[in-house]
Amino acid sequence: MIKTINRLTTKGCCFKLDDKTQRLYKICRVSEWIPYYYEGFRYEFETMHRLNGSVYFPSYYEFNIHKKELNINNSPYICMDYIRGETLESLLNRRGKRKSSKTKRLFPLLSDWELHRLFQQLYDALCILCDNGILYLDLNPHNIIIVSKQFDLRLVDFTFCCYHSEKQNNMYWKAIEGSLHKDWPYSLLLEESFLLLFTRLFYPGETDYARHFARTGNSSEPIQSYFCKRYGQLLRLLFFESGCEDLIYRIEKGRQMDAKKNYTGFIRNWIDCLFQKLSD
């Protein structure tokens, strides 16, 4: 039986689930976007199909433009495993609502153990992706699915990822936030994405985060003061002013790391610092 999954949403696409095989079909439904999704799905399938069997990602099975069983005719689609579990976004929403009546002070909505599990697995997953040509910058809680009580996670949605090979430099690619500095070295972009995800863990959902978190302007001053005071060097990158000496140094170091294909070096150091703080 094939059924439409209405709670899954991506602009220009619909999702259908084959109950028997538990395979999910992501289908482009906007005619003018067909060329973009055709290329996006093609890159996604070529890369992710090679990673079938990895614990952190769904397995991929098909990429095509015709499928009679789904009434698909001349519209690109991609087929992968359906991952059951709870998105990190949903978890943050639930916990934020439960605790919001107790205090208005910012605090992580995950335990220290959960933070450790989350970022260690994300690091391991991103290392695998980087080794296979993908710079995964869309570290949005919607794309992180918790699949067990042991806080095992899966990453989803690899359409329009950034590829650090030359083949996709001119193609649109997604990131966790529109303000991401896409002119930075890849290694620094990954760290910036990590830090933005970390700040998301203090807010009960995307809407609350968008309303209250700011990196620039007068409204950012109390936010910056709190995070820098509480987490010191861990989050300073988010609030560097353009042209400051520290940022110039980090950009140059990032270029050197990229030249050696050490795209995950910054986030490895950041995770070590986070784990040390959690153990203090």
Short mmCIF file of C-alpha atoms in Angstrom, two decimals:
data_model
loop_
_atom_site.label_atom_id
_atom_site.label_comp_id
_atom_site.label_asym_id
_atom_site.label_seq_id
_atom_site.Cartn_x
_atom_site.Cartn_y
_atom_site.Cartn_z
CA MET A 1 0.00 0.00 0.00
CA ILE A 2 1.31 3.44 -0.98
CA LYS A 3 0.30 6.39 1.17
CA THR A 4 1.12 10.08 1.21
CA ILE A 5 3.01 11.38 4.27
CA ASN A 6 1.60 14.86 4.79
CA ARG A 7 3.67 15.70 7.89
CA LEU A 8 6.87 15.57 5.83
CA THR A 9 7.33 18.81 3.94
CA THR A 10 9.98 20.09 1.58
CA LYS A 11 9.32 23.02 -0.72
CA GLY A 12 8.27 21.73 -4.12
CA CYS A 13 8.09 18.06 -3.10
CA CYS A 14 5.70 15.48 -1.72
CA PHE A 15 6.47 12.23 0.08
CA LYS A 16 4.96 8.79 -0.38
CA LEU A 17 5.58 5.70 1.76
CA ASP A 18 5.41 2.09 0.59
CA ASP A 19 4.05 0.34 3.70
CA LYS A 20 5.26 -3.08 2.56
CA THR A 21 8.91 -2.17 1.94
CA GLN A 22 9.09 0.83 4.30
CA ARG A 23 10.69 2.83 1.53
CA LEU A 24 10.10 6.54 1.21
CA TYR A 25 9.71 8.34 -2.13
CA LYS A 26 10.55 12.03 -2.37
CA ILE A 27 8.96 13.45 -5.53
CA CYS A 28 9.31 16.83 -7.21
CA ARG A 29 5.84 18.31 -7.79
CA VAL A 30 6.64 21.78 -9.21
CA SER A 31 7.24 21.69 -12.95
CA GLU A 32 9.54 24.72 -13.10
CA TRP A 33 11.81 23.17 -10.44
CA ILE A 34 12.21 19.85 -12.22
CA PRO A 35 15.70 20.67 -13.64
CA TYR A 36 16.97 21.67 -10.17
CA TYR A 37 15.58 18.63 -8.40
CA TYR A 38 16.76 16.35 -11.19
CA GLU A 39 20.34 17.47 -10.57
CA GLY A 40 19.90 17.56 -6.79
CA PHE A 41 18.44 14.04 -6.63
CA ARG A 42 21.07 12.72 -9.03
CA TYR A 43 23.96 13.97 -6.92
CA GLU A 44 22.23 12.79 -3.75
CA PHE A 45 21.69 9.28 -5.10
CA GLU A 46 25.16 8.89 -6.60
CA THR A 47 26.79 9.83 -3.31
CA MET A 48 24.47 8.38 -0.70
CA HIS A 49 23.90 5.05 -2.48
CA ARG A 50 27.60 4.32 -1.93
CA LEU A 51 27.02 4.73 1.81
CA ASN A 52 24.20 2.16 2.05
CA GLY A 53 24.63 0.21 5.27
CA SER A 54 26.06 3.12 7.26
CA VAL A 55 24.45 3.42 10.68
CA TYR A 56 23.89 7.19 10.39
CA PHE A 57 22.02 7.51 7.08
CA PRO A 58 19.08 5.94 5.25
CA SER A 59 19.91 3.51 2.46
CA TYR A 60 19.08 4.69 -1.07
CA TYR A 61 17.49 2.52 -3.78
CA GLU A 62 16.24 4.49 -6.78
CA PHE A 63 16.57 7.70 -8.72
CA ASN A 64 14.43 8.15 -11.81
CA ILE A 65 11.71 10.24 -13.50
CA HIS A 66 9.09 7.53 -14.20
CA LYS A 67 7.36 5.06 -11.86
CA LYS A 68 4.01 3.59 -12.91
CA GLU A 69 3.09 2.35 -9.42
CA LEU A 70 3.25 5.90 -8.06
CA ASN A 71 1.79 7.62 -11.13
CA ILE A 72 5.07 9.43 -11.65
CA ASN A 73 5.66 10.54 -15.22
CA ASN A 74 8.55 12.78 -16.17
CA SER A 75 9.04 14.08 -12.64
CA PRO A 76 12.26 13.32 -10.71
CA TYR A 77 12.04 11.23 -7.58
CA ILE A 78 14.40 9.52 -5.18
CA CYS A 79 13.73 6.46 -3.01
CA MET A 80 15.30 5.69 0.38
CA ASP A 81 14.59 3.97 3.69
CA TYR A 82 11.89 5.51 5.85
CA ILE A 83 13.48 6.40 9.20
CA ARG A 84 11.16 6.04 12.17
CA GLY A 85 11.79 8.04 15.32
CA GLU A 86 11.43 11.56 16.70
CA THR A 87 13.10 14.58 15.17
CA LEU A 88 15.34 16.61 17.42
CA GLU A 89 13.05 19.57 16.63
CA SER A 90 10.06 17.71 18.09
CA LEU A 91 12.05 16.74 21.18
CA LEU A 92 13.10 20.34 21.82
CA ASN A 93 9.49 21.49 21.42
CA ARG A 94 8.24 18.96 23.98
CA ARG A 95 10.89 19.71 26.55
CA GLY A 96 10.63 23.46 26.10
CA LYS A 97 6.90 23.41 26.76
CA ARG A 98 7.37 21.23 29.84
CA LYS A 99 10.05 23.45 31.39
CA SER A 100 9.08 26.92 30.21
CA SER A 101 6.76 27.50 33.16
CA LYS A 102 9.58 26.85 35.65
CA THR A 103 12.20 29.34 34.48
CA LYS A 104 12.88 31.87 31.74
CA ARG A 105 16.65 31.49 32.04
CA LEU A 106 18.36 29.95 29.02
CA PHE A 107 19.52 26.39 29.50
CA PRO A 108 20.16 23.42 27.19
CA LEU A 109 17.08 21.30 26.67
CA LEU A 110 19.28 18.19 26.45
CA SER A 111 21.15 16.54 29.32
CA ASP A 112 24.95 16.48 29.39
CA TRP A 113 24.85 12.81 28.39
CA GLU A 114 22.54 13.58 25.45
CA LEU A 115 24.77 16.46 24.34
CA HIS A 116 27.74 14.11 24.39
CA ARG A 117 25.88 11.46 22.38
CA LEU A 118 24.52 14.00 19.89
CA PHE A 119 27.75 15.73 18.99
CA GLN A 120 29.94 12.62 18.98
CA GLN A 121 27.59 10.91 16.52
CA LEU A 122 27.28 14.05 14.41
CA TYR A 123 31.06 14.31 14.21
CA ASP A 124 31.37 10.65 13.17
CA ALA A 125 28.63 11.08 10.55
CA LEU A 126 30.12 14.28 9.13
CA CYS A 127 33.55 12.64 8.84
CA ILE A 128 31.99 9.91 6.70
CA LEU A 129 30.20 12.47 4.53
CA CYS A 130 33.31 14.63 4.09
CA ASP A 131 35.32 11.56 3.06
CA ASN A 132 32.69 11.01 0.35
CA GLY A 133 32.60 14.54 -1.01
CA ILE A 134 29.69 16.03 0.96
CA LEU A 135 29.89 19.08 3.16
CA TYR A 136 26.68 18.70 5.17
CA LEU A 137 25.78 22.16 6.48
CA ASP A 138 22.03 21.76 6.99
CA LEU A 139 22.37 20.71 10.65
CA ASN A 140 18.77 21.61 11.32
CA PRO A 141 17.00 19.78 14.19
CA HIS A 142 14.33 18.78 11.63
CA ASN A 143 17.00 16.70 9.85
CA ILE A 144 18.23 14.84 12.95
CA ILE A 145 16.09 11.87 13.96
CA ILE A 146 16.45 10.19 17.36
CA VAL A 147 15.70 6.50 16.83
CA SER A 148 16.24 4.94 20.26
CA LYS A 149 16.28 5.56 24.01
CA GLN A 150 20.08 5.37 23.77
CA PHE A 151 19.89 8.60 21.75
CA ASP A 152 21.06 6.93 18.54
CA LEU A 153 20.54 9.29 15.64
CA ARG A 154 20.12 9.34 11.89
CA LEU A 155 20.70 12.25 9.51
CA VAL A 156 18.27 12.82 6.65
CA ASP A 157 17.73 15.18 3.70
CA PHE A 158 20.82 15.28 1.52
CA THR A 159 19.21 17.01 -1.45
CA PHE A 160 21.13 20.18 -2.33
CA CYS A 161 24.05 19.44 -0.04
CA CYS A 162 27.30 21.27 -0.70
CA TYR A 163 29.92 19.14 -2.42
CA HIS A 164 33.54 20.04 -1.70
CA SER A 165 34.59 18.52 -5.01
CA GLU A 166 34.48 20.76 -8.07
CA LYS A 167 31.34 19.26 -9.59
CA GLN A 168 28.72 21.35 -7.78
CA ASN A 169 30.34 24.64 -6.83
CA ASN A 170 27.84 26.68 -8.86
CA MET A 171 24.71 24.88 -7.67
CA TYR A 172 22.35 26.03 -4.92
CA TRP A 173 23.05 24.33 -1.60
CA LYS A 174 21.27 24.37 1.75
CA ALA A 175 22.58 25.35 5.17
CA ILE A 176 21.23 25.50 8.71
CA GLU A 177 20.83 29.27 8.47
CA GLY A 178 20.73 31.80 5.64
CA SER A 179 23.33 33.97 7.37
CA LEU A 180 25.99 31.25 7.14
CA HIS A 181 29.20 32.75 5.74
CA LYS A 182 29.43 30.75 2.53
CA ASP A 183 32.63 32.52 1.49
CA TRP A 184 34.47 31.02 4.48
CA PRO A 185 36.69 27.92 4.15
CA TYR A 186 34.75 24.65 4.30
CA SER A 187 36.28 23.66 7.64
CA LEU A 188 35.16 26.93 9.22
CA LEU A 189 31.69 26.62 7.69
CA LEU A 190 31.28 23.23 9.36
CA GLU A 191 32.25 24.72 12.71
CA GLU A 192 29.83 27.62 12.25
CA SER A 193 27.05 25.13 11.47
CA PHE A 194 27.92 23.14 14.61
CA LEU A 195 27.76 26.25 16.77
CA LEU A 196 24.42 27.35 15.33
CA LEU A 197 23.00 23.90 16.05
CA PHE A 198 24.32 24.15 19.62
CA THR A 199 22.48 27.45 20.16
CA ARG A 200 19.28 25.87 18.81
CA LEU A 201 19.36 23.43 21.74
CA PHE A 202 18.45 26.25 24.16
CA TYR A 203 15.13 27.09 22.49
CA PRO A 204 11.87 25.11 22.26
CA GLY A 205 11.60 24.99 18.51
CA GLU A 206 12.43 26.91 15.37
CA THR A 207 9.84 29.66 15.88
CA ASP A 208 11.04 30.53 19.38
CA TYR A 209 14.66 30.48 18.21
CA ALA A 210 13.96 32.82 15.30
CA ARG A 211 12.11 35.19 17.61
CA HIS A 212 14.76 35.44 20.33
CA PHE A 213 18.22 34.49 19.04
CA ALA A 214 20.26 37.16 17.23
CA ARG A 215 23.88 37.35 16.14
CA THR A 216 23.99 41.04 15.20
CA GLY A 217 22.28 44.29 16.23
CA ASN A 218 21.26 45.60 19.63
CA SER A 219 19.10 42.57 20.39
CA SER A 220 22.17 40.35 20.11
CA GLU A 221 24.00 41.97 23.03
CA PRO A 222 22.31 40.06 25.89
CA ILE A 223 22.40 36.84 23.84
CA GLN A 224 26.10 37.26 23.09
CA SER A 225 26.81 38.16 26.72
CA TYR A 226 25.05 35.05 28.00
CA PHE A 227 26.58 32.55 25.59
CA CYS A 228 30.11 33.96 25.75
CA LYS A 229 30.02 34.18 29.54
CA ARG A 230 28.61 30.68 29.96
CA TYR A 231 30.47 28.94 27.16
CA GLY A 232 33.50 31.18 26.64
CA GLN A 233 35.61 30.26 23.64
CA LEU A 234 33.15 27.63 22.46
CA LEU A 235 30.81 30.12 20.75
CA ARG A 236 32.96 33.18 20.07
CA LEU A 237 33.10 32.43 16.34
CA LEU A 238 29.38 33.23 16.02
CA PHE A 239 29.90 36.78 17.24
CA PHE A 240 33.20 37.75 15.60
CA GLU A 241 33.02 41.07 13.79
CA SER A 242 34.06 41.03 10.14
CA GLY A 243 37.74 41.92 9.77
CA CYS A 244 38.76 41.30 13.39
CA GLU A 245 42.20 39.76 13.87
CA ASP A 246 40.89 36.55 15.44
CA LEU A 247 38.56 35.91 12.51
CA ILE A 248 41.26 36.69 9.94
CA TYR A 249 43.50 34.16 11.67
CA ARG A 250 40.76 31.50 11.73
CA ILE A 251 39.97 32.01 8.05
CA GLU A 252 43.61 31.62 7.07
CA LYS A 253 43.97 28.54 9.23
CA GLY A 254 40.79 27.15 7.68
CA ARG A 255 42.20 27.59 4.19
CA GLN A 256 45.30 25.67 5.22
CA MET A 257 43.14 22.88 6.64
CA ASP A 258 41.02 22.76 3.49
CA ALA A 259 44.15 22.46 1.37
CA LYS A 260 44.97 19.30 3.35
CA LYS A 261 41.33 18.12 3.09
CA ASN A 262 41.09 18.32 6.88
CA TYR A 263 37.54 19.66 6.80
CA THR A 264 36.56 18.36 10.26
CA GLY A 265 39.58 19.60 12.23
CA PHE A 266 37.83 22.62 13.73
CA ILE A 267 34.79 20.66 14.87
CA ARG A 268 37.00 17.93 16.40
CA ASN A 269 38.72 20.57 18.54
CA TRP A 270 35.37 22.16 19.39
CA ILE A 271 33.86 18.85 20.50
CA ASP A 272 36.88 18.11 22.70
CA CYS A 273 36.40 21.50 24.39
CA LEU A 274 32.66 20.89 24.83
CA PHE A 275 33.21 17.45 26.35
CA GLN A 276 35.80 18.87 28.72
CA LYS A 277 33.33 21.53 29.87
CA LEU A 278 30.60 18.94 30.35
CA SER A 279 32.91 16.87 32.55
CA ASP A 280 33.97 19.82 34.75
#
